[in-house]
Amino acid sequence: EDRSKRTELKRGAKAISALGTHLEDRLFALQASVDTNANLEARVKGLNKDKVGLRKEWLELRAEREKIALQMDEVRRAHIQSEQKRRAEDDVNNALFDIDVAIQRGKERAKEEKREDEGPELSLEWTLKEVTDAVGSDRRGGGLLDKIRSFNRVLEKTAQVVEGRA
């Protein structure tokens, strides 16, 4: 009986040892799975941080794009206004030229008819004053030169903004 008990005990010990080995293998596999899961969670967390950073950058770029669009609209508006003002000044200049031509024709006709004493005289001072007022910067709204300088400043600012993004 001792022998059969011993054999049975040996068999039980081997079975327990085999079960222990199997459980150790399973535990090792589970630990590997836990480690892999932890690594994947850390990677997902890092990717989520990247995603948040990229979203923030995208929103900043979008806001900057809108700001540039507003600046471009302002430049366009200023350009349209300056063009309208230039056209109005051209109309005035053309009208003054037409008046000057009419005066010259009147003078020529008066000369032909021996009436040189008649008609208006435009002094050189008046003509110079008109040109100076149109081009210079002494008048209330600024002259043509001031408007060109102002428009150039707007264009330079716009170019700096665009080059900053390029």
PDB file of C-alpha atoms in Angstrom:
ATOM      1  CA  GLU A   1       0.000   0.000   0.000  1.00  0.00           C
ATOM      2  CA  ASP A   2       2.807   2.355   0.632  1.00  0.00           C
ATOM      3  CA  ARG A   3       3.898   1.987  -2.881  1.00  0.00           C
ATOM      4  CA  SER A   4       0.545   2.766  -4.368  1.00  0.00           C
ATOM      5  CA  LYS A   5       0.203   5.729  -2.023  1.00  0.00           C
ATOM      6  CA  ARG A   6       3.614   6.934  -3.035  1.00  0.00           C
ATOM      7  CA  THR A   7       2.797   6.562  -6.707  1.00  0.00           C
ATOM      8  CA  GLU A   8      -0.453   8.368  -6.181  1.00  0.00           C
ATOM      9  CA  LEU A   9       1.303  11.140  -4.262  1.00  0.00           C
ATOM     10  CA  LYS A  10       3.951  11.424  -6.994  1.00  0.00           C
ATOM     11  CA  ARG A  11       1.231  11.585  -9.606  1.00  0.00           C
ATOM     12  CA  GLY A  12      -0.576  14.259  -7.558  1.00  0.00           C
ATOM     13  CA  ALA A  13       2.688  16.195  -7.114  1.00  0.00           C
ATOM     14  CA  LYS A  14       3.345  16.024 -10.866  1.00  0.00           C
ATOM     15  CA  ALA A  15      -0.216  17.151 -11.567  1.00  0.00           C
ATOM     16  CA  ILE A  16       0.149  20.033  -9.116  1.00  0.00           C
ATOM     17  CA  SER A  17       3.547  20.914 -10.640  1.00  0.00           C
ATOM     18  CA  ALA A  18       2.053  20.809 -14.144  1.00  0.00           C
ATOM     19  CA  LEU A  19      -0.857  22.949 -12.965  1.00  0.00           C
ATOM     20  CA  GLY A  20       1.623  25.403 -11.361  1.00  0.00           C
ATOM     21  CA  THR A  21       3.623  25.579 -14.599  1.00  0.00           C
ATOM     22  CA  HIS A  22       0.441  26.112 -16.582  1.00  0.00           C
ATOM     23  CA  LEU A  23      -0.694  28.841 -14.161  1.00  0.00           C
ATOM     24  CA  GLU A  24       2.742  30.519 -14.336  1.00  0.00           C
ATOM     25  CA  ASP A  25       2.555  30.486 -18.136  1.00  0.00           C
ATOM     26  CA  ARG A  26      -0.944  31.977 -18.018  1.00  0.00           C
ATOM     27  CA  LEU A  27       0.174  34.584 -15.470  1.00  0.00           C
ATOM     28  CA  PHE A  28       3.124  35.517 -17.701  1.00  0.00           C
ATOM     29  CA  ALA A  29       0.804  35.857 -20.720  1.00  0.00           C
ATOM     30  CA  LEU A  30      -1.593  38.006 -18.681  1.00  0.00           C
ATOM     31  CA  GLN A  31       1.300  40.197 -17.483  1.00  0.00           C
ATOM     32  CA  ALA A  32       2.439  40.633 -21.083  1.00  0.00           C
ATOM     33  CA  SER A  33      -1.113  41.614 -22.030  1.00  0.00           C
ATOM     34  CA  VAL A  34      -1.272  44.107 -19.141  1.00  0.00           C
ATOM     35  CA  ASP A  35       2.085  45.614 -20.190  1.00  0.00           C
ATOM     36  CA  THR A  36       0.938  45.863 -23.806  1.00  0.00           C
ATOM     37  CA  ASN A  37      -2.316  47.461 -22.672  1.00  0.00           C
ATOM     38  CA  ALA A  38      -0.425  49.992 -20.520  1.00  0.00           C
ATOM     39  CA  ASN A  39       1.859  50.849 -23.457  1.00  0.00           C
ATOM     40  CA  LEU A  40      -1.124  51.264 -25.764  1.00  0.00           C
ATOM     41  CA  GLU A  41      -2.915  53.472 -23.221  1.00  0.00           C
ATOM     42  CA  ALA A  42       0.183  55.677 -22.902  1.00  0.00           C
ATOM     43  CA  ARG A  43       0.426  55.889 -26.692  1.00  0.00           C
ATOM     44  CA  VAL A  44      -3.285  56.805 -26.985  1.00  0.00           C
ATOM     45  CA  LYS A  45      -2.819  59.467 -24.306  1.00  0.00           C
ATOM     46  CA  GLY A  46       0.148  60.924 -26.217  1.00  0.00           C
ATOM     47  CA  LEU A  47      -1.774  60.865 -29.482  1.00  0.00           C
ATOM     48  CA  ASN A  48      -4.717  62.614 -27.814  1.00  0.00           C
ATOM     49  CA  LYS A  49      -2.326  65.341 -26.614  1.00  0.00           C
ATOM     50  CA  ASP A  50      -1.024  65.672 -30.171  1.00  0.00           C
ATOM     51  CA  LYS A  51      -4.604  65.829 -31.433  1.00  0.00           C
ATOM     52  CA  VAL A  52      -5.444  68.632 -28.992  1.00  0.00           C
ATOM     53  CA  GLY A  53      -2.289  70.513 -30.004  1.00  0.00           C
ATOM     54  CA  LEU A  54      -3.064  70.121 -33.696  1.00  0.00           C
ATOM     55  CA  ARG A  55      -6.650  71.246 -33.170  1.00  0.00           C
ATOM     56  CA  LYS A  56      -5.409  74.320 -31.293  1.00  0.00           C
ATOM     57  CA  GLU A  57      -2.948  75.096 -34.100  1.00  0.00           C
ATOM     58  CA  TRP A  58      -5.702  74.643 -36.680  1.00  0.00           C
ATOM     59  CA  LEU A  59      -7.965  77.056 -34.791  1.00  0.00           C
ATOM     60  CA  GLU A  60      -5.121  79.589 -34.550  1.00  0.00           C
ATOM     61  CA  LEU A  61      -4.461  79.298 -38.278  1.00  0.00           C
ATOM     62  CA  ARG A  62      -8.149  79.696 -38.986  1.00  0.00           C
ATOM     63  CA  ALA A  63      -8.333  82.816 -36.810  1.00  0.00           C
ATOM     64  CA  GLU A  64      -5.220  84.225 -38.482  1.00  0.00           C
ATOM     65  CA  ARG A  65      -6.703  83.499 -41.902  1.00  0.00           C
ATOM     66  CA  GLU A  66      -9.867  85.376 -40.934  1.00  0.00           C
ATOM     67  CA  LYS A  67      -7.756  88.264 -39.641  1.00  0.00           C
ATOM     68  CA  ILE A  68      -5.830  88.394 -42.926  1.00  0.00           C
ATOM     69  CA  ALA A  69      -9.105  88.266 -44.862  1.00  0.00           C
ATOM     70  CA  LEU A  70     -10.375  91.245 -42.850  1.00  0.00           C
ATOM     71  CA  GLN A  71      -7.145  93.129 -43.513  1.00  0.00           C
ATOM     72  CA  MET A  72      -7.417  92.344 -47.216  1.00  0.00           C
ATOM     73  CA  ASP A  73     -10.998  93.633 -47.186  1.00  0.00           C
ATOM     74  CA  GLU A  74      -9.778  96.819 -45.498  1.00  0.00           C
ATOM     75  CA  VAL A  75      -7.035  97.247 -48.108  1.00  0.00           C
ATOM     76  CA  ARG A  76      -9.573  96.712 -50.886  1.00  0.00           C
ATOM     77  CA  ARG A  77     -11.948  99.221 -49.306  1.00  0.00           C
ATOM     78  CA  ALA A  78      -9.162 101.796 -48.925  1.00  0.00           C
ATOM     79  CA  HIS A  79      -8.101 101.200 -52.519  1.00  0.00           C
ATOM     80  CA  ILE A  80     -11.657 101.622 -53.800  1.00  0.00           C
ATOM     81  CA  GLN A  81     -12.015 104.846 -51.817  1.00  0.00           C
ATOM     82  CA  SER A  82      -8.716 106.188 -53.119  1.00  0.00           C
ATOM     83  CA  GLU A  83      -9.716 105.258 -56.674  1.00  0.00           C
ATOM     84  CA  GLN A  84     -13.051 107.055 -56.262  1.00  0.00           C
ATOM     85  CA  LYS A  85     -11.290 110.100 -54.872  1.00  0.00           C
ATOM     86  CA  ARG A  86      -8.713 109.991 -57.686  1.00  0.00           C
ATOM     87  CA  ARG A  87     -11.493 109.802 -60.267  1.00  0.00           C
ATOM     88  CA  ALA A  88     -13.234 112.769 -58.653  1.00  0.00           C
ATOM     89  CA  GLU A  89      -9.972 114.723 -58.704  1.00  0.00           C
ATOM     90  CA  ASP A  90      -9.436 113.718 -62.336  1.00  0.00           C
ATOM     91  CA  ASP A  91     -12.922 114.995 -63.142  1.00  0.00           C
ATOM     92  CA  VAL A  92     -12.123 118.298 -61.437  1.00  0.00           C
ATOM     93  CA  ASN A  93      -8.777 118.503 -63.250  1.00  0.00           C
ATOM     94  CA  ASN A  94     -10.469 117.765 -66.576  1.00  0.00           C
ATOM     95  CA  ALA A  95     -13.062 120.443 -65.881  1.00  0.00           C
ATOM     96  CA  LEU A  96     -10.310 122.930 -65.004  1.00  0.00           C
ATOM     97  CA  PHE A  97      -8.463 121.980 -68.176  1.00  0.00           C
ATOM     98  CA  ASP A  98     -11.626 122.480 -70.216  1.00  0.00           C
ATOM     99  CA  ILE A  99     -12.087 125.881 -68.592  1.00  0.00           C
ATOM    100  CA  ASP A 100      -8.464 126.765 -69.318  1.00  0.00           C
ATOM    101  CA  VAL A 101      -8.879 125.694 -72.972  1.00  0.00           C
ATOM    102  CA  ALA A 102     -12.056 127.765 -73.232  1.00  0.00           C
ATOM    103  CA  ILE A 103     -10.234 130.768 -71.774  1.00  0.00           C
ATOM    104  CA  GLN A 104      -7.353 130.285 -74.202  1.00  0.00           C
ATOM    105  CA  ARG A 105      -9.783 130.069 -77.146  1.00  0.00           C
ATOM    106  CA  GLY A 106     -11.541 133.171 -75.889  1.00  0.00           C
ATOM    107  CA  LYS A 107      -8.215 134.988 -75.677  1.00  0.00           C
ATOM    108  CA  GLU A 108      -7.281 133.858 -79.190  1.00  0.00           C
ATOM    109  CA  ARG A 109     -10.651 134.978 -80.559  1.00  0.00           C
ATOM    110  CA  ALA A 110     -10.359 138.283 -78.709  1.00  0.00           C
ATOM    111  CA  LYS A 111      -6.880 138.724 -80.189  1.00  0.00           C
ATOM    112  CA  GLU A 112      -8.216 138.004 -83.686  1.00  0.00           C
ATOM    113  CA  GLU A 113     -11.015 140.510 -83.132  1.00  0.00           C
ATOM    114  CA  LYS A 114      -8.617 143.060 -81.631  1.00  0.00           C
ATOM    115  CA  ARG A 115     -10.261 142.836 -78.181  1.00  0.00           C
ATOM    116  CA  GLU A 116      -7.214 141.704 -76.215  1.00  0.00           C
ATOM    117  CA  ASP A 117      -8.139 143.738 -73.148  1.00  0.00           C
ATOM    118  CA  GLU A 118     -11.285 141.681 -72.484  1.00  0.00           C
ATOM    119  CA  GLY A 119     -11.744 138.376 -70.652  1.00  0.00           C
ATOM    120  CA  PRO A 120     -10.530 136.877 -67.400  1.00  0.00           C
ATOM    121  CA  GLU A 121      -6.877 136.520 -66.577  1.00  0.00           C
ATOM    122  CA  LEU A 122      -5.668 133.506 -64.659  1.00  0.00           C
ATOM    123  CA  SER A 123      -2.644 134.463 -62.680  1.00  0.00           C
ATOM    124  CA  LEU A 124       0.314 132.150 -62.361  1.00  0.00           C
ATOM    125  CA  GLU A 125      -0.082 132.323 -58.587  1.00  0.00           C
ATOM    126  CA  TRP A 126      -3.651 131.004 -58.765  1.00  0.00           C
ATOM    127  CA  THR A 127      -2.622 128.138 -61.048  1.00  0.00           C
ATOM    128  CA  LEU A 128       0.325 127.209 -58.800  1.00  0.00           C
ATOM    129  CA  LYS A 129      -1.901 127.347 -55.716  1.00  0.00           C
ATOM    130  CA  GLU A 130      -4.438 124.989 -57.310  1.00  0.00           C
ATOM    131  CA  VAL A 131      -1.746 122.477 -58.279  1.00  0.00           C
ATOM    132  CA  THR A 132      -0.104 122.705 -54.848  1.00  0.00           C
ATOM    133  CA  ASP A 133      -3.443 122.158 -53.108  1.00  0.00           C
ATOM    134  CA  ALA A 134      -4.225 119.133 -55.253  1.00  0.00           C
ATOM    135  CA  VAL A 135      -0.836 117.466 -54.768  1.00  0.00           C
ATOM    136  CA  GLY A 136       0.423 118.826 -51.450  1.00  0.00           C
ATOM    137  CA  SER A 137      -0.482 117.850 -47.923  1.00  0.00           C
ATOM    138  CA  ASP A 138      -1.527 121.230 -46.514  1.00  0.00           C
ATOM    139  CA  ARG A 139      -5.202 120.808 -47.229  1.00  0.00           C
ATOM    140  CA  ARG A 140      -7.636 119.320 -44.724  1.00  0.00           C
ATOM    141  CA  GLY A 141      -8.020 115.794 -46.186  1.00  0.00           C
ATOM    142  CA  GLY A 142      -4.384 115.603 -47.271  1.00  0.00           C
ATOM    143  CA  GLY A 143      -3.169 115.912 -50.806  1.00  0.00           C
ATOM    144  CA  LEU A 144      -2.534 113.291 -53.413  1.00  0.00           C
ATOM    145  CA  LEU A 145       0.969 112.717 -52.046  1.00  0.00           C
ATOM    146  CA  ASP A 146      -0.393 111.997 -48.545  1.00  0.00           C
ATOM    147  CA  LYS A 147      -2.954 109.604 -49.960  1.00  0.00           C
ATOM    148  CA  ILE A 148      -0.294 107.708 -51.883  1.00  0.00           C
ATOM    149  CA  ARG A 149       1.887 107.488 -48.767  1.00  0.00           C
ATOM    150  CA  SER A 150      -1.074 106.274 -46.699  1.00  0.00           C
ATOM    151  CA  PHE A 151      -1.982 103.645 -49.281  1.00  0.00           C
ATOM    152  CA  ASN A 152       1.659 102.501 -49.411  1.00  0.00           C
ATOM    153  CA  ARG A 153       1.663 102.068 -45.613  1.00  0.00           C
ATOM    154  CA  VAL A 154      -1.456  99.901 -45.837  1.00  0.00           C
ATOM    155  CA  LEU A 155       0.137  97.813 -48.594  1.00  0.00           C
ATOM    156  CA  GLU A 156       3.361  97.415 -46.575  1.00  0.00           C
ATOM    157  CA  LYS A 157       1.439  96.208 -43.514  1.00  0.00           C
ATOM    158  CA  THR A 158      -0.484  93.739 -45.640  1.00  0.00           C
ATOM    159  CA  ALA A 159       2.728  92.497 -47.255  1.00  0.00           C
ATOM    160  CA  GLN A 160       4.306  92.010 -43.812  1.00  0.00           C
ATOM    161  CA  VAL A 161       1.324  89.976 -42.644  1.00  0.00           C
ATOM    162  CA  VAL A 162       1.348  87.846 -45.780  1.00  0.00           C
ATOM    163  CA  GLU A 163       5.143  87.351 -45.667  1.00  0.00           C
ATOM    164  CA  GLY A 164       4.918  86.407 -41.998  1.00  0.00           C
ATOM    165  CA  ARG A 165       2.679  83.496 -42.977  1.00  0.00           C
ATOM    166  CA  ALA A 166       4.567  82.553 -46.149  1.00  0.00           C
TER     167      ALA A 166
END
